Coordinates of C-alpha atoms in Angstrom, one line a residue:
X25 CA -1.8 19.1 7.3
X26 CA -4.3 17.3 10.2
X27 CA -5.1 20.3 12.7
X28 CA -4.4 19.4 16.4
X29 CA -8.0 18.5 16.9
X30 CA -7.9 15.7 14.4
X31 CA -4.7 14.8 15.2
X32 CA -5.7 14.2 18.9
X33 CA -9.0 12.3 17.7
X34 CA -6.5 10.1 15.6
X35 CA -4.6 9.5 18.4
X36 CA -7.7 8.7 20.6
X37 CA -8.5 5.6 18.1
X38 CA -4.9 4.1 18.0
X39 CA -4.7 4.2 21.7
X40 CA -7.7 2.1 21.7
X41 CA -6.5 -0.4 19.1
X42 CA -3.2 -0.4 21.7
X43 CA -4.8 -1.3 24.4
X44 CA -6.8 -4.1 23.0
X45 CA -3.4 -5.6 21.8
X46 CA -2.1 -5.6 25.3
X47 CA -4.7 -7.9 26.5
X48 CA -4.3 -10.3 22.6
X49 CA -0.8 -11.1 22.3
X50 CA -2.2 -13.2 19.4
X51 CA -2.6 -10.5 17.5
X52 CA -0.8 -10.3 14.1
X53 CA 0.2 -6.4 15.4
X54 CA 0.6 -7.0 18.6
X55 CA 3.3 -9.8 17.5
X56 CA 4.8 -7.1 15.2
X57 CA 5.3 -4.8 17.7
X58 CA 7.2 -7.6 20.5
X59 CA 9.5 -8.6 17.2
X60 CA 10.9 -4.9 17.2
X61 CA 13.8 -5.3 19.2
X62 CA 15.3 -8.7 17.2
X63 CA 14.2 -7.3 13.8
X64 CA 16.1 -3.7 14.5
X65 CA 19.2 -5.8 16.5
X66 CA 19.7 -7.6 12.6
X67 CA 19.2 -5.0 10.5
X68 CA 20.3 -1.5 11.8
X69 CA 23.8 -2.8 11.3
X70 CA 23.0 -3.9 7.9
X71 CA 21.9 -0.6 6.9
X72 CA 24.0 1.7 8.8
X73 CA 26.3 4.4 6.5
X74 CA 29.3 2.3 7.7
X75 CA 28.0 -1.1 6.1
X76 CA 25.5 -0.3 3.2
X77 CA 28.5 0.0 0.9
X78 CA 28.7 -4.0 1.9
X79 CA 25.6 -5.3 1.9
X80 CA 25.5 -8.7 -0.1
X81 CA 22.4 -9.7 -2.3
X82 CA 21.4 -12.1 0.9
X83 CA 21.6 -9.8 3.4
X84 CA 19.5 -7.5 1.4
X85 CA 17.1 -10.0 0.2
X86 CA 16.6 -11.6 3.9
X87 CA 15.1 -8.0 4.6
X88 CA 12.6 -8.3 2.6
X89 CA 11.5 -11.5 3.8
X90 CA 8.4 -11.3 6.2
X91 CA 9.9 -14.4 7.8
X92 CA 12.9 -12.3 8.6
X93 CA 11.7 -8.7 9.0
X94 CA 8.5 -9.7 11.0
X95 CA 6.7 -6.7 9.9
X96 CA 5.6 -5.9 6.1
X97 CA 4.4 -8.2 4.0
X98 CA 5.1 -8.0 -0.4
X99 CA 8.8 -6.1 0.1
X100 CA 10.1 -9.2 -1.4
X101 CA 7.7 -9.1 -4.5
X102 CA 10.5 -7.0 -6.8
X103 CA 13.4 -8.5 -5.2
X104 CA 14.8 -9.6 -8.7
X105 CA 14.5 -6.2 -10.0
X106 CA 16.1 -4.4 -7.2
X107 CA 19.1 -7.1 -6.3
X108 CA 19.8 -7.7 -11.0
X109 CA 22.5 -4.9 -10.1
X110 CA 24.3 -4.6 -6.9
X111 CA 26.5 -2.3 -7.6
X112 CA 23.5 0.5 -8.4
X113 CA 21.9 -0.6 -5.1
X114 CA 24.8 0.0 -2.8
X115 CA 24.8 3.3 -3.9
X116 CA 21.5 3.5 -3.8
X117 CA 21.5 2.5 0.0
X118 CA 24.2 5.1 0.7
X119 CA 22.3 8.0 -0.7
X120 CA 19.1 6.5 1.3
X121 CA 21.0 6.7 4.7
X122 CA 23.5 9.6 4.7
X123 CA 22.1 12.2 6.6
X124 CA 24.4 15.0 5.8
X125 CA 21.9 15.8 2.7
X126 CA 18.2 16.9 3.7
X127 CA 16.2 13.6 3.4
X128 CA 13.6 15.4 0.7
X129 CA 16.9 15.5 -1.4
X130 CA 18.1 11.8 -1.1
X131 CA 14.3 10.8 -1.6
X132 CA 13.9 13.0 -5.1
X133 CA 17.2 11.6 -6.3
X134 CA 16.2 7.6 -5.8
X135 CA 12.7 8.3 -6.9
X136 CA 12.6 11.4 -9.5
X137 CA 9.7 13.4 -10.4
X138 CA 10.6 12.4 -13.8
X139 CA 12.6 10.4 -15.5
X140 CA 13.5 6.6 -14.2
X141 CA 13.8 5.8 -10.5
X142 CA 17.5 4.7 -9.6
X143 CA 17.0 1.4 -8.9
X144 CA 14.1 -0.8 -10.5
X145 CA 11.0 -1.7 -8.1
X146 CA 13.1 0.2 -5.1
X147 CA 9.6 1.9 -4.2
X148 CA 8.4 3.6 -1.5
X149 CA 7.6 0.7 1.0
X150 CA 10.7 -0.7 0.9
X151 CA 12.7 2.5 1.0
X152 CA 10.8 3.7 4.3
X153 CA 11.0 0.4 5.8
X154 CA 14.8 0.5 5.6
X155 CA 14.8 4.0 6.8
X156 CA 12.7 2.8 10.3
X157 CA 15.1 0.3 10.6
X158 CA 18.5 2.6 10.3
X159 CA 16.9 5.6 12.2
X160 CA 14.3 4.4 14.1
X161 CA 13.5 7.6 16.1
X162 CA 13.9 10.0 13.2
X163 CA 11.6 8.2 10.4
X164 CA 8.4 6.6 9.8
X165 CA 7.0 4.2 6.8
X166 CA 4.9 5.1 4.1
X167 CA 3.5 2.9 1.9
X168 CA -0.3 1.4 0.9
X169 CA -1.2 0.5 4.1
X170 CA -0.1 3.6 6.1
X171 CA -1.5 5.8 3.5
X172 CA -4.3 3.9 3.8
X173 CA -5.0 4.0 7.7
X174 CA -4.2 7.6 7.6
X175 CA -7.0 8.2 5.1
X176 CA -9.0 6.8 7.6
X177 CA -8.3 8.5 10.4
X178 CA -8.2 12.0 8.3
X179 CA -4.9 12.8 8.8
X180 CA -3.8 12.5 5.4
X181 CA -2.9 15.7 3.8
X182 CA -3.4 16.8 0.5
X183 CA -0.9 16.6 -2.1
X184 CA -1.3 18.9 -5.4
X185 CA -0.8 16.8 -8.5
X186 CA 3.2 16.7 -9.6
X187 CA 4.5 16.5 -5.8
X188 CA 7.7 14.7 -5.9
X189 CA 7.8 11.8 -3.6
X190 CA 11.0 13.8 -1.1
X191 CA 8.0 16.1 -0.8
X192 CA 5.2 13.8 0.0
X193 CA 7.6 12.0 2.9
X194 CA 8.5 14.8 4.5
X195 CA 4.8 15.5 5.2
X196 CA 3.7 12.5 6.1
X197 CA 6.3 11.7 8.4
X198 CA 6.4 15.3 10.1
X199 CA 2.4 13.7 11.3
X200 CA 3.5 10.2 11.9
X201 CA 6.6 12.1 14.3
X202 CA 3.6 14.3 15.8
X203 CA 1.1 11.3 16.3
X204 CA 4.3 8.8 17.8
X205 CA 4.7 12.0 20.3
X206 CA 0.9 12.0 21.0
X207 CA 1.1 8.1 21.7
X208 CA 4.4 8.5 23.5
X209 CA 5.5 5.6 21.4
X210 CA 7.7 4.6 18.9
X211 CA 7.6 4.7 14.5
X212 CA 8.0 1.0 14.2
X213 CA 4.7 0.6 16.8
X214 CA 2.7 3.2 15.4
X215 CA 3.2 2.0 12.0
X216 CA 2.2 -1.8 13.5
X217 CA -1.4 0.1 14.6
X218 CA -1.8 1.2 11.0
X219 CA -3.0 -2.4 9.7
X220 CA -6.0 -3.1 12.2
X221 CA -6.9 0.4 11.6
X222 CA -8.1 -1.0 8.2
X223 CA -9.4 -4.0 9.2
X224 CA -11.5 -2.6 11.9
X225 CA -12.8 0.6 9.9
X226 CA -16.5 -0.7 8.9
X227 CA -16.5 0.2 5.0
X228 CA -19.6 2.4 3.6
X229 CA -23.3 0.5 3.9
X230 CA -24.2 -0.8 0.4
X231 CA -27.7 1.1 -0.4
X232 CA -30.8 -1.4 0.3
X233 CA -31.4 -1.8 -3.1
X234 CA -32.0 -5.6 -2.9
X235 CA -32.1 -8.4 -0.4
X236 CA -28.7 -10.5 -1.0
X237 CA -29.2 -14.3 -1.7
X238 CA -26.1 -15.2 0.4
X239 CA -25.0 -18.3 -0.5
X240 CA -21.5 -20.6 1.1
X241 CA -18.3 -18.8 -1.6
X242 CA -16.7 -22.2 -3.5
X243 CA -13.3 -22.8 -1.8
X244 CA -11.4 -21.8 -4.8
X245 CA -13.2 -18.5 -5.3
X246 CA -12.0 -17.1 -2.0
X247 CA -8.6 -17.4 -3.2
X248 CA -9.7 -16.0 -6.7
X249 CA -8.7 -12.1 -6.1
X250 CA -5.1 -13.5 -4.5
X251 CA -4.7 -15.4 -7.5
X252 CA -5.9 -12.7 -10.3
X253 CA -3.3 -10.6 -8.2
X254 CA -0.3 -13.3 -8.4
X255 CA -0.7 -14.6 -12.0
X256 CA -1.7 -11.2 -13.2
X257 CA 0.8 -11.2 -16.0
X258 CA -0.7 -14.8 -17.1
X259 CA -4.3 -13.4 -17.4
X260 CA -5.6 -12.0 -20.7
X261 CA -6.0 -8.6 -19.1
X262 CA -2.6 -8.3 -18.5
X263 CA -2.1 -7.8 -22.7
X264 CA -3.3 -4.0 -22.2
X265 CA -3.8 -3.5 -18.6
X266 CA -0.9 -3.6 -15.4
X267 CA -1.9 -3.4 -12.0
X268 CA -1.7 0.1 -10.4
X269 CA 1.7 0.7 -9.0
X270 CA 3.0 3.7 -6.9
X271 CA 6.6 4.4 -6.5
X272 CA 7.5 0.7 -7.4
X273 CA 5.3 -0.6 -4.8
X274 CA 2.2 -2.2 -6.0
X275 CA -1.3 -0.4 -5.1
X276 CA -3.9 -2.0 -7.4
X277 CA -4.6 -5.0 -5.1
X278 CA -7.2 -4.4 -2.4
X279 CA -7.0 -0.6 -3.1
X280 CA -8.6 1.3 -0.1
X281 CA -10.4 4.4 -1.2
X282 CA -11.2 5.1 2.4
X283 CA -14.2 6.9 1.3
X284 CA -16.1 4.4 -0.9
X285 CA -14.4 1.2 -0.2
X286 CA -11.9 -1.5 -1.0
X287 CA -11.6 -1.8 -5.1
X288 CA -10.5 -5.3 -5.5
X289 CA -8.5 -4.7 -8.1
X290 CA -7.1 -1.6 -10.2
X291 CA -5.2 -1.1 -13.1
X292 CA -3.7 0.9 -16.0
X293 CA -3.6 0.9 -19.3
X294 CA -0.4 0.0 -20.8
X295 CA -0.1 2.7 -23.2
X296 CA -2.8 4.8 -23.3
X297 CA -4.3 7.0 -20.7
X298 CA -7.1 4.7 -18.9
X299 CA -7.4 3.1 -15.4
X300 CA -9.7 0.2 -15.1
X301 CA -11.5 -1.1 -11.9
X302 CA -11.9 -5.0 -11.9
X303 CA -14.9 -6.9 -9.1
X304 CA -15.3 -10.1 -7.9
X305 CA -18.8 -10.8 -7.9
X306 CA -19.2 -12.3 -4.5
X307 CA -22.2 -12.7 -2.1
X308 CA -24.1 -9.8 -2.8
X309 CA -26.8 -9.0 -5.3
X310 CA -25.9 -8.4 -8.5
X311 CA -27.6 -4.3 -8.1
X312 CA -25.2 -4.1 -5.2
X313 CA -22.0 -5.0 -7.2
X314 CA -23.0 -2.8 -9.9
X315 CA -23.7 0.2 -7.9
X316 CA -20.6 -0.8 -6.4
X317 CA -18.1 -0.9 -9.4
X318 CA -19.8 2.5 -10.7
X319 CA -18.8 4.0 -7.0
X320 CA -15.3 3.2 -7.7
X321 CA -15.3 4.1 -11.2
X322 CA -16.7 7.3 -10.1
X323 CA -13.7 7.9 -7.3
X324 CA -10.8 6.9 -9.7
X325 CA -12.0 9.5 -12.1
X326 CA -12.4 12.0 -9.3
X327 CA -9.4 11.1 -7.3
X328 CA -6.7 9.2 -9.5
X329 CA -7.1 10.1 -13.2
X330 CA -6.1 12.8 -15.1
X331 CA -8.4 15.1 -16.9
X332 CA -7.8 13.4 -20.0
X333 CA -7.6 10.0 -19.0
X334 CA -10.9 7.5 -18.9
X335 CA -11.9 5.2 -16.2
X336 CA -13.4 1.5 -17.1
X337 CA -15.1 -1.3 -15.0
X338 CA -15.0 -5.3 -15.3
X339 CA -16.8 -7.4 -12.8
X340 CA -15.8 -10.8 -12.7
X341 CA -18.6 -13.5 -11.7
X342 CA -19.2 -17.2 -11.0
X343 CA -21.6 -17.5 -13.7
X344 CA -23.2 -15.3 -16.5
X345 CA -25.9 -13.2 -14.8
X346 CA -28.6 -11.5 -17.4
X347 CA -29.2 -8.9 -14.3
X348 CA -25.4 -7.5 -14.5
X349 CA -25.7 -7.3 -18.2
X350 CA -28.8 -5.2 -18.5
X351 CA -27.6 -2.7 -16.1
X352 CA -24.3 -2.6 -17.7
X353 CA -25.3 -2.5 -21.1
X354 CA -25.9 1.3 -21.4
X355 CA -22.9 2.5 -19.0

Protein backbone atom coordinates (compact mmCIF):
# COMPACT_ATOMS: atom_id res chain seq x y z
CA UNK A 1 0.00 0.00 0.00
CA UNK A 2 1.15 3.96 -1.02
CA UNK A 3 2.53 5.38 2.38
CA UNK A 4 0.98 8.75 3.34
CA UNK A 5 3.80 10.61 1.83
CA UNK A 6 3.13 9.26 -1.59
CA UNK A 7 -0.23 9.41 -1.18
CA UNK A 8 -0.15 13.17 -0.37
CA UNK A 9 2.32 13.68 -3.44
CA UNK A 10 -0.46 11.86 -5.61
CA UNK A 11 -2.85 13.98 -4.35
CA UNK A 12 -0.69 17.12 -4.97
CA UNK A 13 -0.71 16.23 -8.88
CA UNK A 14 -4.52 15.59 -9.30
CA UNK A 15 -5.22 18.81 -7.57
CA UNK A 16 -3.31 20.37 -10.28
CA UNK A 17 -4.87 18.62 -13.16
CA UNK A 18 -8.31 19.88 -11.16
CA UNK A 19 -7.64 23.13 -11.26
CA UNK A 20 -6.65 23.45 -14.81
CA UNK A 21 -10.06 21.81 -15.71
CA UNK A 22 -11.84 24.62 -13.86
CA UNK A 23 -10.50 27.16 -16.00
CA UNK A 24 -11.14 24.45 -19.66
CA UNK A 25 -14.58 23.35 -19.54
CA UNK A 26 -13.64 21.89 -22.92
CA UNK A 27 -11.97 19.44 -21.51
CA UNK A 28 -12.93 15.73 -22.24
CA UNK A 29 -12.64 15.30 -18.10
CA UNK A 30 -13.79 18.25 -17.16
CA UNK A 31 -17.08 17.39 -19.22
CA UNK A 32 -17.07 13.98 -17.55
CA UNK A 33 -17.07 15.29 -14.37
CA UNK A 34 -20.33 18.20 -15.06
CA UNK A 35 -22.24 14.89 -16.67
CA UNK A 36 -22.20 13.21 -13.10
CA UNK A 37 -25.33 14.25 -11.82
CA UNK A 38 -27.56 13.18 -15.13
CA UNK A 39 -25.45 9.97 -15.68
CA UNK A 40 -26.05 8.84 -11.81
CA UNK A 41 -29.95 10.36 -11.94
CA UNK A 42 -30.46 7.40 -15.01
CA UNK A 43 -28.69 4.74 -13.75
CA UNK A 44 -28.56 4.35 -9.86
CA UNK A 45 -32.14 3.34 -10.27
CA UNK A 46 -31.32 0.91 -12.88
CA UNK A 47 -28.88 -0.72 -10.70
CA UNK A 48 -30.29 -0.47 -7.43
CA UNK A 49 -31.02 -4.11 -5.37
CA UNK A 50 -34.70 -3.26 -5.88
CA UNK A 51 -34.54 -3.14 -9.79
CA UNK A 52 -31.51 -5.24 -11.05
CA UNK A 53 -33.77 -8.28 -10.96
CA UNK A 54 -35.57 -6.09 -13.91
CA UNK A 55 -33.20 -4.75 -15.89
CA UNK A 56 -34.05 -5.24 -19.73
CA UNK A 57 -31.20 -5.96 -22.37
CA UNK A 58 -31.75 -2.06 -23.37
CA UNK A 59 -31.43 -0.59 -20.22
CA UNK A 60 -28.34 -2.59 -19.65
CA UNK A 61 -26.85 -2.05 -23.06
CA UNK A 62 -27.67 1.87 -22.97
CA UNK A 63 -25.02 1.75 -19.99
CA UNK A 64 -22.52 0.85 -21.79
CA UNK A 65 -22.93 3.36 -24.28
CA UNK A 66 -20.42 6.28 -23.93
CA UNK A 67 -23.21 8.36 -25.50
CA UNK A 68 -25.30 7.43 -22.55
CA UNK A 69 -22.90 6.99 -19.65
CA UNK A 70 -20.71 10.04 -20.55
CA UNK A 71 -17.76 8.55 -18.87
CA UNK A 72 -15.78 5.24 -20.12
CA UNK A 73 -15.29 4.53 -23.34
CA UNK A 74 -15.13 0.33 -24.82
CA UNK A 75 -17.82 -0.96 -21.98
CA UNK A 76 -19.94 -1.68 -24.85
CA UNK A 77 -17.16 -3.76 -26.85
CA UNK A 78 -18.60 -7.40 -25.17
CA UNK A 79 -22.08 -6.32 -24.98
CA UNK A 80 -23.21 -9.40 -27.07
CA UNK A 81 -21.44 -11.62 -24.74
CA UNK A 82 -22.71 -10.30 -21.59
CA UNK A 83 -26.55 -9.46 -22.66
CA UNK A 84 -26.61 -13.61 -24.96
CA UNK A 85 -28.19 -14.62 -21.51
CA UNK A 86 -30.29 -12.39 -19.40
CA UNK A 87 -31.38 -14.42 -17.09
CA UNK A 88 -27.47 -15.23 -15.86
CA UNK A 89 -26.87 -11.42 -15.77
CA UNK A 90 -29.76 -10.46 -13.55
CA UNK A 91 -28.37 -12.53 -11.14
CA UNK A 92 -25.20 -11.60 -11.84
CA UNK A 93 -26.27 -7.82 -11.05
CA UNK A 94 -27.92 -8.93 -7.83
CA UNK A 95 -24.84 -10.58 -6.39
CA UNK A 96 -22.80 -7.30 -7.73
CA UNK A 97 -25.05 -4.91 -5.60
CA UNK A 98 -26.23 -6.63 -2.42
CA UNK A 99 -24.35 -5.40 0.25
CA UNK A 100 -25.19 -7.79 2.92
CA UNK A 101 -22.13 -10.08 1.64
CA UNK A 102 -18.53 -8.40 1.99
CA UNK A 103 -17.82 -7.02 -1.54
CA UNK A 104 -14.33 -9.20 -1.79
CA UNK A 105 -16.97 -12.19 -1.68
CA UNK A 106 -19.48 -10.96 -4.42
CA UNK A 107 -16.30 -9.92 -6.62
CA UNK A 108 -14.52 -13.68 -6.25
CA UNK A 109 -17.87 -15.26 -7.11
CA UNK A 110 -18.52 -13.12 -10.60
CA UNK A 111 -14.90 -13.30 -11.34
CA UNK A 112 -13.22 -16.63 -9.81
CA UNK A 113 -9.71 -17.31 -9.30
CA UNK A 114 -10.36 -20.28 -11.36
CA UNK A 115 -12.64 -21.69 -13.22
CA UNK A 116 -15.04 -19.48 -15.69
CA UNK A 117 -16.20 -16.03 -14.80
CA UNK A 118 -20.16 -15.90 -14.36
CA UNK A 119 -21.05 -14.03 -16.98
CA UNK A 120 -18.98 -13.86 -20.38
CA UNK A 121 -16.86 -10.48 -20.98
CA UNK A 122 -18.54 -9.11 -17.53
CA UNK A 123 -14.90 -7.79 -16.59
CA UNK A 124 -13.64 -5.62 -14.38
CA UNK A 125 -14.32 -2.16 -16.02
CA UNK A 126 -17.70 -2.71 -16.39
CA UNK A 127 -18.35 -4.34 -13.07
CA UNK A 128 -16.78 -1.25 -11.17
CA UNK A 129 -18.40 1.18 -13.32
CA UNK A 130 -21.79 -0.16 -12.25
CA UNK A 131 -20.70 -0.30 -8.72
CA UNK A 132 -19.83 3.89 -8.81
CA UNK A 133 -22.98 4.27 -10.25
CA UNK A 134 -25.21 2.18 -7.51
CA UNK A 135 -22.92 3.31 -4.46
CA UNK A 136 -21.25 6.21 -5.47
CA UNK A 137 -19.75 7.21 -2.05
CA UNK A 138 -18.68 3.67 -1.11
CA UNK A 139 -16.79 2.44 -4.48
CA UNK A 140 -14.42 3.44 -6.98
CA UNK A 141 -13.52 2.04 -10.70
CA UNK A 142 -10.82 -0.12 -11.61
CA UNK A 143 -9.92 -0.87 -14.86
CA UNK A 144 -6.88 -0.08 -17.58
CA UNK A 145 -6.86 3.29 -17.28
CA UNK A 146 -7.07 3.71 -13.51
CA UNK A 147 -4.57 1.07 -13.01
CA UNK A 148 -2.75 2.83 -15.34
CA UNK A 149 -2.78 6.43 -13.75
CA UNK A 150 -2.14 4.86 -10.50
CA UNK A 151 1.08 3.31 -11.80
CA UNK A 152 1.97 6.61 -12.55
CA UNK A 153 1.48 8.28 -9.60
CA UNK A 154 3.01 5.27 -7.48
CA UNK A 155 0.24 4.41 -5.65
CA UNK A 156 -0.27 1.15 -7.04
CA UNK A 157 0.32 -1.65 -4.73
CA UNK A 158 1.77 -4.81 -5.32
CA UNK A 159 -0.22 -7.81 -5.92
CA UNK A 160 1.54 -11.38 -5.40
CA UNK A 161 0.80 -13.59 -8.43
CA UNK A 162 -2.71 -15.70 -7.89
CA UNK A 163 -4.56 -12.67 -6.09
CA UNK A 164 -8.13 -13.11 -6.77
CA UNK A 165 -9.74 -10.07 -8.32
CA UNK A 166 -12.28 -9.53 -4.68
CA UNK A 167 -8.78 -9.15 -3.34
CA UNK A 168 -7.12 -6.82 -5.76
CA UNK A 169 -10.51 -4.35 -5.43
CA UNK A 170 -10.59 -4.15 -2.12
CA UNK A 171 -7.00 -2.66 -2.22
CA UNK A 172 -7.28 -0.45 -4.69
CA UNK A 173 -10.36 1.01 -3.70
CA UNK A 174 -9.35 1.29 0.14
CA UNK A 175 -6.54 4.13 -1.87
CA UNK A 176 -8.88 5.51 -4.29
CA UNK A 177 -11.40 6.11 -0.83
CA UNK A 178 -8.12 7.61 0.87
CA UNK A 179 -7.01 9.82 -2.13
CA UNK A 180 -11.11 11.08 -2.80
CA UNK A 181 -10.74 12.03 1.13
CA UNK A 182 -7.39 13.78 0.43
CA UNK A 183 -9.11 15.67 -2.65
CA UNK A 184 -12.25 16.23 -0.61
CA UNK A 185 -14.05 14.99 -3.73
CA UNK A 186 -15.99 12.39 -5.01
CA UNK A 187 -15.17 8.53 -6.86
CA UNK A 188 -16.83 9.41 -10.06
CA UNK A 189 -14.41 12.86 -10.20
CA UNK A 190 -11.39 11.25 -9.12
CA UNK A 191 -11.69 8.52 -11.41
CA UNK A 192 -12.44 11.42 -14.39
CA UNK A 193 -8.60 12.80 -13.22
CA UNK A 194 -7.23 9.37 -13.95
CA UNK A 195 -7.29 9.80 -17.87
CA UNK A 196 -5.22 13.18 -18.25
CA UNK A 197 -2.99 11.76 -15.70
CA UNK A 198 -1.87 9.55 -18.66
CA UNK A 199 -1.97 11.82 -21.23
CA UNK A 200 0.09 14.45 -19.45
CA UNK A 201 2.76 11.89 -17.94
CA UNK A 202 5.82 12.54 -20.46
CA UNK A 203 6.86 8.81 -21.32
CA UNK A 204 10.72 7.76 -20.88
CA UNK A 205 13.35 9.79 -23.36
CA UNK A 206 14.21 7.34 -26.26
CA UNK A 207 18.32 7.01 -25.92
CA UNK A 208 20.08 9.48 -28.61
CA UNK A 209 20.99 6.78 -30.56
CA UNK A 210 20.11 8.37 -33.90
CA UNK A 211 18.75 11.62 -35.28
CA UNK A 212 14.98 10.74 -36.43
CA UNK A 213 14.12 11.57 -40.18
CA UNK A 214 10.60 12.83 -39.23
CA UNK A 215 8.62 12.76 -42.01
CA UNK A 216 4.34 13.91 -42.28
CA UNK A 217 2.56 9.90 -41.03
CA UNK A 218 0.07 8.97 -44.34
CA UNK A 219 -3.51 9.61 -43.17
CA UNK A 220 -4.37 6.07 -43.14
CA UNK A 221 -1.42 5.03 -40.92
CA UNK A 222 -2.52 7.14 -38.00
CA UNK A 223 -5.58 5.15 -37.88
CA UNK A 224 -3.44 1.87 -38.46
CA UNK A 225 -3.06 0.75 -34.50
CA UNK A 226 -7.15 1.56 -34.12
CA UNK A 227 -7.69 -0.51 -36.90
CA UNK A 228 -5.16 -3.60 -36.01
CA UNK A 229 -7.06 -3.16 -32.67
CA UNK A 230 -10.81 -3.39 -34.20
CA UNK A 231 -10.32 -6.10 -36.98
CA UNK A 232 -7.91 -7.91 -34.82
CA UNK A 233 -9.74 -11.24 -35.31
CA UNK A 234 -9.53 -10.55 -39.32
CA UNK A 235 -5.64 -10.16 -39.24
CA UNK A 236 -3.45 -13.22 -39.78
CA UNK A 237 -2.05 -12.81 -36.26
CA UNK A 238 -5.16 -13.46 -34.82
CA UNK A 239 -4.77 -17.47 -36.07
CA UNK A 240 -2.26 -17.98 -32.86
CA UNK A 241 -2.29 -14.75 -31.05
CA UNK A 242 -5.46 -12.72 -29.00
CA UNK A 243 -5.03 -9.51 -27.69
CA UNK A 244 -4.22 -9.31 -23.90
CA UNK A 245 -7.34 -9.28 -21.86
CA UNK A 246 -7.76 -8.86 -18.03
CA UNK A 247 -10.90 -9.77 -16.27
CA UNK A 248 -12.92 -9.62 -19.56
CA UNK A 249 -11.80 -6.23 -20.18
CA UNK A 250 -9.37 -5.78 -22.90
CA UNK A 251 -5.59 -4.54 -21.98
CA UNK A 252 -3.45 -5.27 -25.04
CA UNK A 253 -4.31 -1.98 -26.85
CA UNK A 254 -2.11 0.95 -25.89
CA UNK A 255 -0.86 -0.98 -22.80
CA UNK A 256 0.87 1.50 -20.46
CA UNK A 257 3.77 0.01 -18.68
CA UNK A 258 4.19 3.24 -16.75
CA UNK A 259 7.79 2.53 -16.48
CA UNK A 260 9.01 2.01 -20.11
CA UNK A 261 6.16 3.17 -22.14
CA UNK A 262 2.98 2.67 -24.06
CA UNK A 263 3.32 -1.03 -25.99
CA UNK A 264 1.02 -0.51 -28.90
CA UNK A 265 -0.18 -3.61 -28.91
CA UNK A 266 0.12 -7.00 -26.74
CA UNK A 267 -1.06 -10.25 -27.01
CA UNK A 268 -1.10 -14.02 -26.13
CA UNK A 269 -0.71 -16.95 -27.43
CA UNK A 270 -3.76 -18.90 -28.02
CA UNK A 271 -2.59 -22.06 -26.58
CA UNK A 272 0.73 -22.13 -25.60
CA UNK A 273 2.43 -20.08 -23.03
CA UNK A 274 3.84 -16.81 -24.97
CA UNK A 275 2.92 -13.10 -24.97
CA UNK A 276 3.89 -11.14 -27.93
CA UNK A 277 4.54 -7.28 -28.26
CA UNK A 278 3.47 -5.83 -31.68
CA UNK A 279 5.01 -1.78 -33.01
CA UNK A 280 4.08 0.45 -35.39
CA UNK A 281 6.94 1.76 -36.90
CA UNK A 282 6.19 5.42 -36.88
CA UNK A 283 8.40 8.60 -37.04
CA UNK A 284 11.29 7.57 -35.36
CA UNK A 285 14.49 5.85 -36.40
CA UNK A 286 14.46 2.52 -37.06
CA UNK A 287 17.47 1.96 -33.84
CA UNK A 288 14.88 3.82 -31.69
CA UNK A 289 11.89 1.38 -32.46
CA UNK A 290 14.11 -1.51 -32.06
CA UNK A 291 15.54 -0.52 -28.71
CA UNK A 292 12.07 0.23 -28.10
CA UNK A 293 10.21 -3.19 -28.84
CA UNK A 294 13.28 -4.97 -26.87
CA UNK A 295 12.30 -2.52 -23.74
CA UNK A 296 8.91 -3.87 -23.74
CA UNK A 297 9.80 -7.30 -24.46
CA UNK A 298 12.17 -7.04 -21.66
CA UNK A 299 9.14 -5.59 -19.15
CA UNK A 300 6.54 -8.34 -20.20
CA UNK A 301 9.03 -10.95 -19.28
CA UNK A 302 9.78 -9.15 -16.09
CA UNK A 303 6.39 -8.04 -15.23
CA UNK A 304 3.55 -10.11 -17.03
CA UNK A 305 4.87 -13.63 -17.88
CA UNK A 306 5.27 -16.56 -16.08
CA UNK A 307 8.59 -18.24 -15.49
CA UNK A 308 7.92 -20.63 -18.14
CA UNK A 309 6.26 -18.61 -20.63
CA UNK A 310 8.36 -16.64 -23.63
CA UNK A 311 7.93 -13.20 -24.78
CA UNK A 312 8.11 -12.31 -28.71
CA UNK A 313 8.30 -8.87 -30.75
CA UNK A 314 6.78 -7.87 -34.30
CA UNK A 315 7.18 -4.41 -35.57
CA UNK A 316 5.07 -3.39 -38.10
CA UNK A 317 6.41 -0.78 -40.81
CA UNK A 318 5.46 1.31 -43.86
CA UNK A 319 8.05 -0.25 -45.93
CA UNK A 320 10.78 -3.00 -45.69
CA UNK A 321 13.78 -1.47 -43.86
CA UNK A 322 17.24 -3.49 -44.21
CA UNK A 323 18.28 -1.51 -40.87
CA UNK A 324 15.32 -3.32 -38.63
CA UNK A 325 16.28 -6.50 -40.14
CA UNK A 326 19.92 -6.59 -39.32
CA UNK A 327 19.36 -5.67 -35.84
CA UNK A 328 16.66 -8.15 -35.53
CA UNK A 329 18.21 -10.94 -37.12
CA UNK A 330 20.19 -12.34 -34.10
CA UNK A 331 17.46 -11.50 -31.25
Amino acid sequence: MPTEAELRSAAGQLRSIMRNLQSNEDADAAKVIAARDEVLARFQPVFSPENVQTVTEKDFKDFLHFRNNQHWTGLDRGVSAITANMERLKKALLILVDESRPIQERLDQLRPRAGDPFCPKFGRATITAILLVAYPEKYGVLNGTSEAAMKLLNIWPQFERGTSFGEQYVAVNEILLRLSGELNTDLWTLDALFEPVNKTTPPPPEPPIEAARVTPRPPLESYLHEFLRDYWERTSLSQEWSLYEEDGELLGFKYNTAKVGEIDLLARHRTEPKWLVVELKRDQSSDQTVGQVLRYMGWVKESLAGPDETVHGIIICHATDERIRYALIHT
